[in-house]
Each structure stands twice: as C-alpha cells, then as structure tokens.
Short mmCIF file of C-alpha atoms in Angstrom, two decimals:
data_model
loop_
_atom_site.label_atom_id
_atom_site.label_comp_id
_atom_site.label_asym_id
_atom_site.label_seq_id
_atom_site.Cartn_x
_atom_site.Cartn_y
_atom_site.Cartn_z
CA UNK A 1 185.12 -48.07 93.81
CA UNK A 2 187.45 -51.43 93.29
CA UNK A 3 188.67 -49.67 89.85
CA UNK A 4 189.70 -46.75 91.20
CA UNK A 5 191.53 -48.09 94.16
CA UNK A 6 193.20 -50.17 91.73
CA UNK A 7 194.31 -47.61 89.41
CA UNK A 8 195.26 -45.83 92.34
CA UNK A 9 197.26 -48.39 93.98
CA UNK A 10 198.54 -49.90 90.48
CA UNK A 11 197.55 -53.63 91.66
CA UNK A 12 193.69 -55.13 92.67
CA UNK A 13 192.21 -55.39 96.37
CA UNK A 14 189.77 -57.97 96.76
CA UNK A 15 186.56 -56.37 98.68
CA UNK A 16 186.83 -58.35 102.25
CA UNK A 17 190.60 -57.01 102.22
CA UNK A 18 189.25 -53.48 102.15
CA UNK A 19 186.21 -53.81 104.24
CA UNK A 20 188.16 -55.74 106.83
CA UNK A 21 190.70 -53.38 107.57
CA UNK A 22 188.55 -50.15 107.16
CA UNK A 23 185.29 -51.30 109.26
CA UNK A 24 186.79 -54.40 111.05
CA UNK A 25 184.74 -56.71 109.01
CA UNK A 26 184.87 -58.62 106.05
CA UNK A 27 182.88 -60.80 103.46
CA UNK A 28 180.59 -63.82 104.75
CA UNK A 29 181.52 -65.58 101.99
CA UNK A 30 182.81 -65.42 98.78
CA UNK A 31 181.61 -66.00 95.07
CA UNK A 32 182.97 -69.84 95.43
CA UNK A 33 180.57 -70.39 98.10
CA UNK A 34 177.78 -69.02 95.76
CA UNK A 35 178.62 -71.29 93.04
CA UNK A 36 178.48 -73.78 95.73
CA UNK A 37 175.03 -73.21 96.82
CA UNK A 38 173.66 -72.68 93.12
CA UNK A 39 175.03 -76.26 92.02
CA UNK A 40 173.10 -77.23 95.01
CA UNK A 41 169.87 -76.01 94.20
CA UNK A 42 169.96 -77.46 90.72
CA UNK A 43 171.07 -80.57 92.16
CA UNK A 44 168.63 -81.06 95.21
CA UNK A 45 165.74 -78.07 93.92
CA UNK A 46 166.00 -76.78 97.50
CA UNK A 47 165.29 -72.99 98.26
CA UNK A 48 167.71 -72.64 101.08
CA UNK A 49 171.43 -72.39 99.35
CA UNK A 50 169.17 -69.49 96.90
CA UNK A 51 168.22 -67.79 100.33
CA UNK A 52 172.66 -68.38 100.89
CA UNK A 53 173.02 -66.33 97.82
CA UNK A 54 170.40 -63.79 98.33
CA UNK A 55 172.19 -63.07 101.64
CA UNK A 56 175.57 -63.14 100.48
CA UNK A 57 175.06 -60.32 97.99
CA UNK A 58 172.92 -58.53 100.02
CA UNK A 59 175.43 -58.20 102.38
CA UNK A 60 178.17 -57.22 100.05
CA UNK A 61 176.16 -54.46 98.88
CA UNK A 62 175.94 -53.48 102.46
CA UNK A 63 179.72 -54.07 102.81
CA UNK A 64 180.72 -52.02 99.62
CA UNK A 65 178.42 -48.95 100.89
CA UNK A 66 179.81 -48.36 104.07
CA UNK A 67 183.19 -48.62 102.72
CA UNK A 68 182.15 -46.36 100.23
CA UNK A 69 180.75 -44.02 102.63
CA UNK A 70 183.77 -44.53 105.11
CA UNK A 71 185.82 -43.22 102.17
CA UNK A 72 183.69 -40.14 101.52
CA UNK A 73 183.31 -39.18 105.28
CA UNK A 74 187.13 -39.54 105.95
CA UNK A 75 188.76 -39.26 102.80
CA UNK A 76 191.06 -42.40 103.05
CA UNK A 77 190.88 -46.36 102.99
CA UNK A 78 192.69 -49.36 105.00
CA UNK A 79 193.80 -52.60 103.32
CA UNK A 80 195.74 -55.21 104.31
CA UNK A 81 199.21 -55.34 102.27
CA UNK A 82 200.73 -58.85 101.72
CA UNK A 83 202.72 -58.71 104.78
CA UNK A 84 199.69 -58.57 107.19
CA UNK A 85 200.00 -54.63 107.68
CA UNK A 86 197.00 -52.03 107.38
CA UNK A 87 198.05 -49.51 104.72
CA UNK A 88 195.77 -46.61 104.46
CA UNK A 89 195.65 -44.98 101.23
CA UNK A 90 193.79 -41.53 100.64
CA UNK A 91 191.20 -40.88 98.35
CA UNK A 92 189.08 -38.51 96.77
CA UNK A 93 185.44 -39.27 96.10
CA UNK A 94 183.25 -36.45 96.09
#
C-alpha cells in the first residue's frame, strides 16, 4: 500500500502521516522505540519492552488495515504535506 502511494505521489509517506490524517490517528510508536525496547530486553532479560514490541506491531497492522480499507471503501487517502495541510489523493484498489 506504501509503494503504491509512493509511486503515485512520486515521493514516500511514512505510515502515521497517512493514518493520521485519514482516521485521525497515528502510530504509538515508531521502529526507534522498538529497537529501544529490544536492547532492553537483552540488556535487563525482562519480558515487558518484548510485550512493547508485540503491541507496537500489532497495532500497526491494525493501523495499515483500516487505512487500507478506508481506501477501498472511499476510493481516496489524506496525508499531511510538509506544510501541515491534509492533501487527499485518490486511489484505486480494487
């Protein structure tokens, strides 16, 4: 779904740009903070930063699908642009 908006578009959207704009909310994290919590489960052998990173792509899967499925109902996307705008850019994924 990122590839084609990004052929589309001719430049890359991050995912919490997208989802953000189009549902009104965005990533609860971001692959930083995963790296984050693995370094400190090697360090400290804790389960809880693993449970962090179970959750954090759990909910980007759930992120990704209803943008996915906001794009198939309606036929268009929102992102933000550069300047803080919501763009909306149609698409075609049936």
């Amino acid at each position: 779904m990122m590839l084609e908006l990004e052929k589309l578009l001719g430049f890359r959207l991050k995912l919490d740009s997208v989802a953000s704009a189009t549902l009104g909310t965005g990533k609860t994290a971001d692959g930083l903070d995963a790296l984050r919590w693995w370094q400190e489960h090697k360090k400290t052998g804790e389960f809880a930063p693993l449970r962090k990173i179970a959750e954090y792509c759990a909910y980007d899967v759930k992120v990704t699908k209803c943008v996915h499925e906001y794009a198939l109902q309606r036929g268009s996307l929102k992102y933000d642009d550069k300047n803080g705008r919501i763009v909306e850019v149609a698409v075609n994924w049936t």
